[in-house]
Amino acid sequence: MPPRSSPQAPATRLVVGPFNRVEGDLEVRLDVRDGAVAEARVVAPMYRGFENLLEGRDPHDALVIVPRICGICSVSQSVAAARALADAAGTVAPPNGRIATDLMLAAENLADHLTHFYLFFMPDFARQAYARQPWFAEARRRFEAGAGEQSRAAIAARQRWLQIVGTLGGKWPHTHGVMPGGSTRAIDGAERLRLLSLLREFRAFLERHTFAAPLDEVAALADESALFAWQAQAPERGDLRLFLAIAAAAGLDRLGRGPGRYLVHGNAGAPAGVWDETLDQGAGALLPLDLSGITEDISHAWMADDGVPPRHPSAGATRPDADKAGAYTWNKAPRLRGRACETGAIARRLAAGQPLVRAAVRRCGGTVYTRVLARLLELAEVLPQMERWLAELQPREPFCASDALPDGGQGVGLAEAARGALGHWLRIERGRIAGYQIIAPTSWNFSPRDAAGQPGPLEQALAGTPVGDGEKTPVAVQHVVRSFDPCMVCTVH
Amino acid sequence: MLNVLWLQSGGCGGCSMSLLCADTADFPGLLQAGGVRLLWHPSLSLESGHEIVDLLGACLAGRQRLDVLCVEGALLRGPNGTGRFHLLAGTGQPMTHWVARLAAVARHVVAVGACAAWGGVSAAGANATEACGLQYEDDRAGGLLGAAFRAAGGLPVVNVAGCPTHPGWVVDTLLALAAGVLRAEDLDTLARPRFYADQLVHHGCTRNEYYEFKASAEKPSDLGCMMEHMGCKGTQAHADCNTRLWNGQGSCTRGGYACISCTEPGFQDTGHPFHRTPKLAGIPIGLPTDMPKAWFVALASLSKSATPRRVKANATADHLVVAPATKKTRLG
């Protein structure tokens, strides 16, 4: 007797990749049923093994090696390593060193947000699939890959903007100026003025092109009705307003909803914590972050299974096994108390109490629309903060304290990269690195299933995404994937 | 137009991110005016998924002319020679296979960055991923394509080495290829373009007065010369970093950190901590290029004894504590 047929139509398997306009290589495996994604599996297809190649080296070598994990969030890797070393050594950076480091990190994060919006995310709306949309011609004029007027202007603005890191840290990416004791490049009074001019130049770009409005006006939008009223006043002006029109027409607020739990390591503008959508009763729901609750599950990663339950990163290990049965990615699955978390600009803006992002998340959760909106609002909010930090620099006062590392010890370095929570866990023995474990933002966001079968945030976000007839690389899937601004080279490292 | 296909493998993508910092008001316009057309680039092109796989197939089948294959990132041959540490997404095929086949049909092959040239940081330590460059493994010729490889245009793999590469090095290389003016004699003994590799990082270093008097930095953020104590290899590293600056006014040494010689093969495993100068009997092991040891020792002891007070005081401070004296510079 033949087996009973399933009540559901059989799923069609779609292997999508290589993805571009993400950092690094990415494959997504989809089971498609009834015109939508039924299940998604996210594959990080490349392994380099940075954690292992750090072992045995002088601890300071981490400051040269770890930025090379990632060419787009290089400074954030440096900052996490410097903080892990400072934690182990008990070093405290002088105020100038702390501020200079915060400035470099914020400059990188804002550059990444700009790059994501203009070069990675928006070009998909210039695809022929949208040729019949009333906004298509405008989207194409502004954002067409390699040709769009606004995208070209954004590359030029980014080039000028990253001169901030050129001055503060020598070069970008892979600056070596970030130290446990601060920064290696003291800034004098005249240079501080030149840096301020660079900040003002970038502000002018954002106020003219991205927002077509003063940054303060954008940051002060208190809720979505204020946002949409602001948009309606001048719908043709500025790239945020065009994005809002496209988002409404394409239903981006119903696309790619994540797990609803958000992780923030915290930075100068946002406190650390965990935000849970289901606990938000209007006043916010930022719970304390307990780092001891973090573990990495390797059940579906090409990592040798040693029969040990998921480990905390301070006791973690990375042992590749390309032949492991049931595994489908090089990425481990970080979990906080066993649960998948999303991290990134939404999480930071929620923690910082940004009213518009809180309102948008309350209405529609973490979606393609919310992720992009949160990044753009972060541009509007963080740039004025940087202007204030710069004013706090005290020329002729120290920028770097010396650090004396112990022969043995442990350290934890946390940072907020553009894409979210980044952590380095370091162990030193006999003056050498004895253990180094890294959990990057996209390790969280693009994690695979864990032993309990819980999918990672992107895997959850992709479920239900529409797939058109004959689509081999579904455009809605691309929107969802790119809305996270994934960094695959950080993910596996 | 010069058709350029750009692929990434065992690296960080930083050379592409650096490229976007090219000193121009219109990056796409710069390439276009220089006769360069990006067939596909991971950060800049629309095409995704099956569209890319189709393009790679068209190049291999000769339906699409491939003038330049740019590879960024090391080639990961492991585990056990299978190449499975990087299977190109959507294809199930090792990236090493794709690169080897495409290199065979490309008119020129360019290694963008230290990883694609020699293996770089991806090959550090025990090199568990069996990472190598396109035509070198550290300073040993070979790599993925083999020492005898010559692209259809006659050149070996052009090694635009650096970690990351300077955007100007990549732009100049592509524009020279587009103009048909990059010849074998324009490459140095490690196949790096001589327009940047015939310089030393030392040239144009703002710390040169400290170097002259051996007034040395002792800790991070000090203004002095970083060769004696802080691990600086600027007097040996081939690159024009201090005459063609980075991100506006920058370079590693101007940023207060030693040159780690990231344009040189094997820089990732120096045998000593990056931030400390290895010495023998108090003398740095790595002496300035082309300088006999005895001369260096004699000159160093003489110049140390002649160091002006200003230079000595500023060398161990993070800002100028003694300004140069004002004096007449005209005769009479």
mmCIF file of N, CA and C in Angstrom, chain A residues 17-21 23 25-27 45-48 50 53 57-58 60-61 64 68-72 120 123 127 145-146 152 155-156 158-159 162-163 166 170-174 176 179 184-186 322-323 330 396 398-399 472-473 478 482 489, chain B residues 9-14 17 20-22 24-26 28-29 40 42-52 76 84-90 121 129 163-164 221 246-248 250-252 254-257 260 268-269 273-275 318-320:
data_model
loop_
_atom_site.group_PDB
_atom_site.id
_atom_site.type_symbol
_atom_site.label_atom_id
_atom_site.label_comp_id
_atom_site.label_asym_id
_atom_site.label_seq_id
_atom_site.Cartn_x
_atom_site.Cartn_y
_atom_site.Cartn_z
ATOM 1 N N GLY A 17 21.935 31.681 -4.441
ATOM 2 C CA GLY A 17 23.278 32.183 -4.202
ATOM 3 C C GLY A 17 24.055 32.179 -5.504
ATOM 4 N N PRO A 18 25.201 32.793 -5.573
ATOM 5 C CA PRO A 18 25.748 33.628 -4.504
ATOM 6 C C PRO A 18 24.999 34.958 -4.382
ATOM 7 N N PHE A 19 24.848 35.380 -3.134
ATOM 8 C CA PHE A 19 24.282 36.700 -2.881
ATOM 9 C C PHE A 19 25.390 37.730 -3.045
ATOM 10 N N ASN A 20 25.037 38.858 -3.616
ATOM 11 C CA ASN A 20 25.997 39.955 -3.594
ATOM 12 C C ASN A 20 25.360 41.116 -2.848
ATOM 13 N N ARG A 21 26.083 42.225 -2.827
ATOM 14 C CA ARG A 21 25.683 43.367 -2.002
ATOM 15 C C ARG A 21 25.394 42.927 -0.568
ATOM 16 N N GLU A 23 28.314 41.481 2.577
ATOM 17 C CA GLU A 23 29.757 41.334 2.723
ATOM 18 C C GLU A 23 30.070 39.854 2.860
ATOM 19 N N ASP A 25 30.336 35.737 1.192
ATOM 20 C CA ASP A 25 29.520 34.831 0.379
ATOM 21 C C ASP A 25 28.385 34.257 1.225
ATOM 22 N N LEU A 26 27.249 34.063 0.575
ATOM 23 C CA LEU A 26 26.035 33.629 1.290
ATOM 24 C C LEU A 26 25.164 32.801 0.369
ATOM 25 N N GLU A 27 24.654 31.694 0.926
ATOM 26 C CA GLU A 27 23.684 30.863 0.209
ATOM 27 C C GLU A 27 22.463 30.691 1.102
ATOM 28 N N PRO A 45 29.046 29.833 3.571
ATOM 29 C CA PRO A 45 29.793 28.781 2.859
ATOM 30 C C PRO A 45 31.311 28.873 2.957
ATOM 31 N N MET A 46 31.830 29.801 3.773
ATOM 32 C CA MET A 46 33.291 29.945 3.828
ATOM 33 C C MET A 46 33.796 29.956 5.264
ATOM 34 N N TYR A 47 34.907 29.266 5.479
ATOM 35 C CA TYR A 47 35.535 29.177 6.798
ATOM 36 C C TYR A 47 37.007 29.564 6.689
ATOM 37 N N ARG A 48 37.470 30.473 7.585
ATOM 38 C CA ARG A 48 38.893 30.847 7.590
ATOM 39 C C ARG A 48 39.604 30.473 8.893
ATOM 40 N N PHE A 50 39.857 32.212 12.105
ATOM 41 C CA PHE A 50 40.609 33.250 12.807
ATOM 42 C C PHE A 50 40.826 32.925 14.283
ATOM 43 N N LEU A 53 43.782 30.656 14.593
ATOM 44 C CA LEU A 53 45.111 31.164 14.210
ATOM 45 C C LEU A 53 45.623 32.226 15.178
ATOM 46 N N ARG A 57 49.760 33.213 19.849
ATOM 47 C CA ARG A 57 50.418 34.477 19.495
ATOM 48 C C ARG A 57 50.508 35.394 20.711
ATOM 49 N N ASP A 58 51.365 36.409 20.605
ATOM 50 C CA ASP A 58 51.398 37.469 21.600
ATOM 51 C C ASP A 58 50.018 38.127 21.628
ATOM 52 N N HIS A 60 48.980 41.093 22.019
ATOM 53 C CA HIS A 60 48.867 42.334 21.251
ATOM 54 C C HIS A 60 48.688 42.090 19.755
ATOM 55 N N ASP A 61 49.132 40.919 19.268
ATOM 56 C CA ASP A 61 48.968 40.615 17.841
ATOM 57 C C ASP A 61 47.493 40.623 17.438
ATOM 58 N N VAL A 64 46.357 43.446 15.351
ATOM 59 C CA VAL A 64 46.670 43.442 13.919
ATOM 60 C C VAL A 64 45.828 42.395 13.190
ATOM 61 N N ARG A 68 41.325 42.198 10.378
ATOM 62 C CA ARG A 68 41.307 41.520 9.075
ATOM 63 C C ARG A 68 40.226 40.441 8.993
ATOM 64 N N ILE A 69 39.494 40.242 10.075
ATOM 65 C CA ILE A 69 38.315 39.388 9.970
ATOM 66 C C ILE A 69 37.366 40.003 8.959
ATOM 67 N N CYS A 70 37.282 41.333 8.981
ATOM 68 C CA CYS A 70 36.232 41.978 8.215
ATOM 69 C C CYS A 70 36.677 43.313 7.651
ATOM 70 N N GLY A 71 36.478 43.475 6.357
ATOM 71 C CA GLY A 71 36.860 44.717 5.714
ATOM 72 C C GLY A 71 35.818 45.804 5.795
ATOM 73 N N ILE A 72 34.643 45.498 6.318
ATOM 74 C CA ILE A 72 33.609 46.527 6.388
ATOM 75 C C ILE A 72 33.335 46.932 7.841
ATOM 76 N N PHE A 120 23.802 48.686 -1.247
ATOM 77 C CA PHE A 120 23.433 47.283 -1.061
ATOM 78 C C PHE A 120 21.920 47.055 -1.142
ATOM 79 N N PRO A 123 19.372 49.350 -4.564
ATOM 80 C CA PRO A 123 19.434 48.984 -5.986
ATOM 81 C C PRO A 123 18.421 47.909 -6.400
ATOM 82 N N ARG A 127 15.132 47.035 -10.069
ATOM 83 C CA ARG A 127 15.026 45.817 -10.882
ATOM 84 C C ARG A 127 13.819 45.893 -11.810
ATOM 85 N N ALA A 145 22.258 50.151 -9.709
ATOM 86 C CA ALA A 145 23.598 49.697 -9.323
ATOM 87 C C ALA A 145 24.658 50.270 -10.257
ATOM 88 N N GLY A 146 25.645 50.913 -9.692
ATOM 89 C CA GLY A 146 26.768 51.426 -10.454
ATOM 90 C C GLY A 146 26.474 52.671 -11.270
ATOM 91 N N ARG A 152 25.974 57.271 -6.571
ATOM 92 C CA ARG A 152 27.286 57.842 -6.908
ATOM 93 C C ARG A 152 27.651 58.941 -5.927
ATOM 94 N N ILE A 155 28.829 57.399 -2.648
ATOM 95 C CA ILE A 155 30.204 56.876 -2.636
ATOM 96 C C ILE A 155 31.179 58.030 -2.390
ATOM 97 N N ALA A 156 30.923 59.160 -3.042
ATOM 98 C CA ALA A 156 31.805 60.319 -2.863
ATOM 99 C C ALA A 156 31.731 60.840 -1.424
ATOM 100 N N ARG A 158 30.966 59.115 1.206
ATOM 101 C CA ARG A 158 31.587 58.107 2.063
ATOM 102 C C ARG A 158 33.104 58.245 2.040
ATOM 103 N N GLN A 159 33.627 58.476 0.842
ATOM 104 C CA GLN A 159 35.077 58.633 0.702
ATOM 105 C C GLN A 159 35.572 59.799 1.562
ATOM 106 N N LEU A 162 35.167 58.943 5.470
ATOM 107 C CA LEU A 162 36.131 58.032 6.092
ATOM 108 C C LEU A 162 37.502 58.684 6.279
ATOM 109 N N GLN A 163 37.670 59.905 5.781
ATOM 110 C CA GLN A 163 38.901 60.635 6.097
ATOM 111 C C GLN A 163 38.990 60.919 7.593
ATOM 112 N N GLY A 166 41.028 58.219 8.639
ATOM 113 C CA GLY A 166 42.384 58.466 8.145
ATOM 114 C C GLY A 166 43.162 59.368 9.092
ATOM 115 N N GLY A 170 44.951 56.650 10.918
ATOM 116 C CA GLY A 170 45.909 56.343 9.855
ATOM 117 C C GLY A 170 45.283 55.878 8.569
ATOM 118 N N LYS A 171 44.377 54.908 8.646
ATOM 119 C CA LYS A 171 43.722 54.449 7.435
ATOM 120 C C LYS A 171 42.477 53.632 7.781
ATOM 121 N N TRP A 172 41.651 53.423 6.758
ATOM 122 C CA TRP A 172 40.487 52.550 6.892
ATOM 123 C C TRP A 172 40.337 51.755 5.616
ATOM 124 N N PRO A 173 40.021 50.449 5.643
ATOM 125 C CA PRO A 173 39.925 49.660 6.884
ATOM 126 C C PRO A 173 41.303 49.262 7.416
ATOM 127 N N HIS A 174 41.265 48.493 8.505
ATOM 128 C CA HIS A 174 42.450 47.916 9.137
ATOM 129 C C HIS A 174 43.366 48.980 9.727
ATOM 130 N N HIS A 176 45.400 50.452 12.818
ATOM 131 C CA HIS A 176 46.066 49.830 13.976
ATOM 132 C C HIS A 176 46.109 50.769 15.170
ATOM 133 N N MET A 179 43.942 50.959 20.610
ATOM 134 C CA MET A 179 44.769 50.273 21.611
ATOM 135 C C MET A 179 43.970 50.002 22.875
ATOM 136 N N THR A 184 46.415 55.718 19.290
ATOM 137 C CA THR A 184 47.836 56.049 19.113
ATOM 138 C C THR A 184 48.046 57.410 18.481
ATOM 139 N N ARG A 185 46.963 58.091 18.109
ATOM 140 C CA ARG A 185 47.134 59.321 17.337
ATOM 141 C C ARG A 185 46.512 60.485 18.100
ATOM 142 N N ALA A 186 47.380 61.270 18.740
ATOM 143 C CA ALA A 186 46.890 62.458 19.432
ATOM 144 C C ALA A 186 46.475 63.510 18.403
ATOM 145 N N ALA A 322 34.102 19.244 8.068
ATOM 146 C CA ALA A 322 33.330 19.456 6.838
ATOM 147 C C ALA A 322 32.413 18.282 6.516
ATOM 148 N N ASP A 323 32.613 17.160 7.175
ATOM 149 C CA ASP A 323 31.823 15.963 6.841
ATOM 150 C C ASP A 323 30.697 15.693 7.816
ATOM 151 N N TRP A 330 28.925 26.913 8.190
ATOM 152 C CA TRP A 330 30.095 27.040 9.053
ATOM 153 C C TRP A 330 29.773 27.851 10.304
ATOM 154 N N ARG A 396 46.475 68.245 23.719
ATOM 155 C CA ARG A 396 47.635 68.287 24.616
ATOM 156 C C ARG A 396 47.445 67.440 25.881
ATOM 157 N N PRO A 398 46.647 63.460 27.347
ATOM 158 C CA PRO A 398 47.010 62.137 26.809
ATOM 159 C C PRO A 398 45.874 61.454 26.028
ATOM 160 N N PHE A 399 46.288 60.678 25.016
ATOM 161 C CA PHE A 399 45.351 59.864 24.237
ATOM 162 C C PHE A 399 45.513 58.369 24.524
ATOM 163 N N LYS A 472 13.878 32.386 -9.714
ATOM 164 C CA LYS A 472 14.990 31.548 -9.234
ATOM 165 C C LYS A 472 15.728 32.226 -8.087
ATOM 166 N N THR A 473 15.756 33.539 -8.102
ATOM 167 C CA THR A 473 16.414 34.312 -7.039
ATOM 168 C C THR A 473 15.377 35.335 -6.565
ATOM 169 N N GLN A 478 15.472 38.533 -1.450
ATOM 170 C CA GLN A 478 16.654 39.413 -1.447
ATOM 171 C C GLN A 478 16.435 40.612 -0.520
ATOM 172 N N ARG A 482 18.903 41.238 2.642
ATOM 173 C CA ARG A 482 19.728 42.450 2.679
ATOM 174 C C ARG A 482 19.269 43.418 3.769
ATOM 175 N N VAL A 489 31.674 37.566 6.342
ATOM 176 C CA VAL A 489 33.064 37.308 6.748
ATOM 177 C C VAL A 489 33.219 37.421 8.264
ATOM 178 N N SER B 9 37.203 35.430 -2.232
ATOM 179 C CA SER B 9 37.206 34.147 -1.512
ATOM 180 C C SER B 9 37.767 34.355 -0.113
ATOM 181 N N GLY B 10 38.854 33.664 0.262
ATOM 182 C CA GLY B 10 39.291 33.656 1.658
ATOM 183 C C GLY B 10 39.917 34.954 2.123
ATOM 184 N N GLY B 11 39.093 35.955 2.275
ATOM 185 C CA GLY B 11 39.558 37.244 2.775
ATOM 186 C C GLY B 11 38.414 37.960 3.452
ATOM 187 N N CYS B 12 38.619 39.268 3.646
ATOM 188 C CA CYS B 12 37.675 40.023 4.467
ATOM 189 C C CYS B 12 36.848 41.007 3.656
ATOM 190 N N GLY B 13 37.112 41.109 2.365
ATOM 191 C CA GLY B 13 36.394 42.097 1.552
ATOM 192 C C GLY B 13 36.924 43.507 1.721
ATOM 193 N N GLY B 14 37.969 43.670 2.510
ATOM 194 C CA GLY B 14 38.465 45.008 2.820
ATOM 195 C C GLY B 14 39.098 45.720 1.643
ATOM 196 N N MET B 17 36.279 47.391 -0.044
ATOM 197 C CA MET B 17 35.831 48.539 0.750
ATOM 198 C C MET B 17 36.844 49.684 0.640
ATOM 199 N N LEU B 20 36.542 51.632 -2.700
ATOM 200 C CA LEU B 20 35.486 52.652 -2.737
ATOM 201 C C LEU B 20 35.940 53.974 -2.105
ATOM 202 N N CYS B 21 37.107 53.955 -1.436
ATOM 203 C CA CYS B 21 37.657 55.198 -0.886
ATOM 204 C C CYS B 21 38.593 55.873 -1.881
ATOM 205 N N ALA B 22 38.574 55.445 -3.137
ATOM 206 C CA ALA B 22 39.445 56.064 -4.144
ATOM 207 C C ALA B 22 39.217 57.570 -4.168
ATOM 208 N N THR B 24 38.370 60.339 -5.634
ATOM 209 C CA THR B 24 37.655 60.857 -6.795
ATOM 210 C C THR B 24 36.275 61.320 -6.356
ATOM 211 N N ALA B 25 35.733 62.269 -7.091
ATOM 212 C CA ALA B 25 34.380 62.749 -6.778
ATOM 213 C C ALA B 25 33.309 61.852 -7.383
ATOM 214 N N ASP B 26 33.695 60.934 -8.274
ATOM 215 C CA ASP B 26 32.704 60.067 -8.919
ATOM 216 C C ASP B 26 33.357 58.735 -9.268
ATOM 217 N N PRO B 28 32.211 55.530 -10.056
ATOM 218 C CA PRO B 28 31.844 54.842 -11.301
ATOM 219 C C PRO B 28 32.320 55.616 -12.539
ATOM 220 N N GLY B 29 32.279 56.942 -12.449
ATOM 221 C CA GLY B 29 32.729 57.762 -13.567
ATOM 222 C C GLY B 29 34.223 57.610 -13.826
ATOM 223 N N TRP B 40 31.019 42.257 -13.260
ATOM 224 C CA TRP B 40 30.348 41.951 -12.004
ATOM 225 C C TRP B 40 31.313 42.198 -10.854
ATOM 226 N N PRO B 42 31.167 42.065 -6.381
ATOM 227 C CA PRO B 42 30.296 41.621 -5.289
ATOM 228 C C PRO B 42 29.572 42.755 -4.556
ATOM 229 N N SER B 43 30.156 43.938 -4.503
ATOM 230 C CA SER B 43 29.512 45.013 -3.740
ATOM 231 C C SER B 43 28.761 45.993 -4.628
ATOM 232 N N LEU B 44 29.023 45.975 -5.907
ATOM 233 C CA LEU B 44 28.568 47.076 -6.750
ATOM 234 C C LEU B 44 27.566 46.680 -7.824
ATOM 235 N N SER B 45 27.359 45.391 -8.043
ATOM 236 C CA SER B 45 26.528 44.976 -9.179
ATOM 237 C C SER B 45 25.140 44.565 -8.749
ATOM 238 N N LEU B 46 24.205 44.681 -9.692
ATOM 239 C CA LEU B 46 22.824 44.290 -9.402
ATOM 240 C C LEU B 46 22.680 42.769 -9.343
ATOM 241 N N GLU B 47 23.324 42.082 -10.286
ATOM 242 C CA GLU B 47 23.053 40.665 -10.499
ATOM 243 C C GLU B 47 23.341 39.839 -9.251
ATOM 244 N N SER B 48 22.431 38.897 -9.002
ATOM 245 C CA SER B 48 22.520 38.063 -7.816
ATOM 246 C C SER B 48 22.138 36.635 -8.181
ATOM 247 N N GLY B 49 22.624 35.669 -7.374
ATOM 248 C CA GLY B 49 22.182 34.291 -7.526
ATOM 249 C C GLY B 49 22.437 33.728 -8.917
ATOM 250 N N HIS B 50 21.365 33.183 -9.533
ATOM 251 C CA HIS B 50 21.537 32.477 -10.808
ATOM 252 C C HIS B 50 22.085 33.388 -11.899
ATOM 253 N N GLU B 51 21.830 34.696 -11.771
ATOM 254 C CA GLU B 51 22.351 35.612 -12.800
ATOM 255 C C GLU B 51 23.882 35.598 -12.815
ATOM 256 N N ILE B 52 24.493 35.456 -11.626
ATOM 257 C CA ILE B 52 25.955 35.423 -11.544
ATOM 258 C C ILE B 52 26.474 34.102 -12.082
ATOM 259 N N LEU B 76 41.313 28.957 -0.668
ATOM 260 C CA LEU B 76 41.269 28.001 0.440
ATOM 261 C C LEU B 76 41.226 26.588 -0.146
ATOM 262 N N ARG B 84 36.773 22.616 0.140
ATOM 263 C CA ARG B 84 35.431 22.754 0.721
ATOM 264 C C ARG B 84 35.331 23.834 1.797
ATOM 265 N N PHE B 85 36.446 24.435 2.173
ATOM 266 C CA PHE B 85 36.335 25.566 3.102
ATOM 267 C C PHE B 85 35.692 26.776 2.436
ATOM 268 N N HIS B 86 35.597 26.758 1.114
ATOM 269 C CA HIS B 86 34.734 27.743 0.445
ATOM 270 C C HIS B 86 34.117 27.137 -0.809
ATOM 271 N N LEU B 87 32.871 26.717 -0.684
ATOM 272 C CA LEU B 87 32.095 26.321 -1.850
ATOM 273 C C LEU B 87 31.326 27.554 -2.299
ATOM 274 N N LEU B 88 31.499 27.952 -3.554
ATOM 275 C CA LEU B 88 30.800 29.149 -4.022
ATOM 276 C C LEU B 88 29.297 28.931 -3.885
ATOM 277 N N ALA B 89 28.647 29.848 -3.188
ATOM 278 C CA ALA B 89 27.211 29.728 -2.922
ATOM 279 C C ALA B 89 26.448 29.475 -4.213
ATOM 280 N N GLY B 90 25.438 28.641 -4.100
ATOM 281 C CA GLY B 90 24.558 28.382 -5.235
ATOM 282 C C GLY B 90 25.131 27.417 -6.252
ATOM 283 N N VAL B 121 46.939 37.085 5.743
ATOM 284 C CA VAL B 121 46.499 36.756 7.103
ATOM 285 C C VAL B 121 45.692 35.460 7.116
ATOM 286 N N THR B 129 43.467 26.089 6.819
ATOM 287 C CA THR B 129 42.584 26.093 5.647
ATOM 288 C C THR B 129 43.362 25.869 4.351
ATOM 289 N N CYS B 163 47.451 45.106 2.654
ATOM 290 C CA CYS B 163 46.390 44.602 3.530
ATOM 291 C C CYS B 163 45.790 45.755 4.322
ATOM 292 N N PRO B 164 44.781 46.444 3.784
ATOM 293 C CA PRO B 164 44.219 46.205 2.456
ATOM 294 C C PRO B 164 45.092 46.858 1.404
ATOM 295 N N SER B 221 51.535 56.035 20.740
ATOM 296 C CA SER B 221 51.171 57.457 20.656
ATOM 297 C C SER B 221 52.383 58.380 20.738
ATOM 298 N N TRP B 246 46.581 57.740 2.632
ATOM 299 C CA TRP B 246 45.364 56.938 2.794
ATOM 300 C C TRP B 246 44.254 57.790 3.409
ATOM 301 N N ASN B 247 43.056 57.641 2.884
ATOM 302 C CA ASN B 247 41.877 58.297 3.471
ATOM 303 C C ASN B 247 42.184 59.738 3.842
ATOM 304 N N GLY B 248 42.612 60.480 2.855
ATOM 305 C CA GLY B 248 42.896 61.889 3.103
ATOM 306 C C GLY B 248 44.340 62.089 3.521
ATOM 307 N N GLY B 250 46.148 60.211 5.847
ATOM 308 C CA GLY B 250 46.630 59.143 6.712
ATOM 309 C C GLY B 250 47.677 58.221 6.127
ATOM 310 N N SER B 251 48.264 57.435 7.002
ATOM 311 C CA SER B 251 49.074 56.249 6.698
ATOM 312 C C SER B 251 49.235 55.564 8.047
ATOM 313 N N CYS B 252 49.737 54.332 8.047
ATOM 314 C CA CYS B 252 49.883 53.659 9.345
ATOM 315 C C CYS B 252 50.796 54.462 10.262
ATOM 316 N N ARG B 254 51.616 57.620 10.160
ATOM 317 C CA ARG B 254 51.002 58.888 10.559
ATOM 318 C C ARG B 254 49.897 58.658 11.590
ATOM 319 N N GLY B 255 49.316 57.467 11.566
ATOM 320 C CA GLY B 255 48.302 57.118 12.556
ATOM 321 C C GLY B 255 48.906 56.687 13.886
ATOM 322 N N GLY B 256 50.244 56.662 13.955
ATOM 323 C CA GLY B 256 50.885 56.351 15.229
ATOM 324 C C GLY B 256 51.178 54.879 15.425
ATOM 325 N N TYR B 257 51.172 54.125 14.300
ATOM 326 C CA TYR B 257 51.447 52.710 14.454
ATOM 327 C C TYR B 257 52.531 52.276 13.471
ATOM 328 N N ILE B 260 53.696 47.348 9.303
ATOM 329 C CA ILE B 260 53.866 45.899 9.494
ATOM 330 C C ILE B 260 54.253 45.226 8.176
ATOM 331 N N GLN B 268 52.328 38.172 7.734
ATOM 332 C CA GLN B 268 51.424 37.790 8.821
ATOM 333 C C GLN B 268 52.127 36.978 9.904
ATOM 334 N N ASP B 269 53.215 36.303 9.533
ATOM 335 C CA ASP B 269 53.952 35.492 10.510
ATOM 336 C C ASP B 269 55.384 35.990 10.572
ATOM 337 N N PRO B 273 56.341 39.574 17.935
ATOM 338 C CA PRO B 273 55.107 40.364 18.057
ATOM 339 C C PRO B 273 55.185 41.591 17.155
ATOM 340 N N PHE B 274 54.058 41.923 16.524
ATOM 341 C CA PHE B 274 54.055 43.031 15.565
ATOM 342 C C PHE B 274 54.540 44.344 16.174
ATOM 343 N N HIS B 275 54.232 44.540 17.460
ATOM 344 C CA HIS B 275 54.457 45.860 18.049
ATOM 345 C C HIS B 275 55.831 46.008 18.685
ATOM 346 N N ASP B 318 53.317 62.722 23.046
ATOM 347 C CA ASP B 318 52.306 62.488 22.008
ATOM 348 C C ASP B 318 51.908 63.782 21.290
ATOM 349 N N HIS B 319 52.466 64.897 21.738
ATOM 350 C CA HIS B 319 52.298 66.149 21.012
ATOM 351 C C HIS B 319 53.591 66.946 21.167
ATOM 352 N N LEU B 320 53.770 67.950 20.329
ATOM 353 C CA LEU B 320 54.999 68.722 20.352
ATOM 354 C C LEU B 320 55.176 69.402 21.704
#
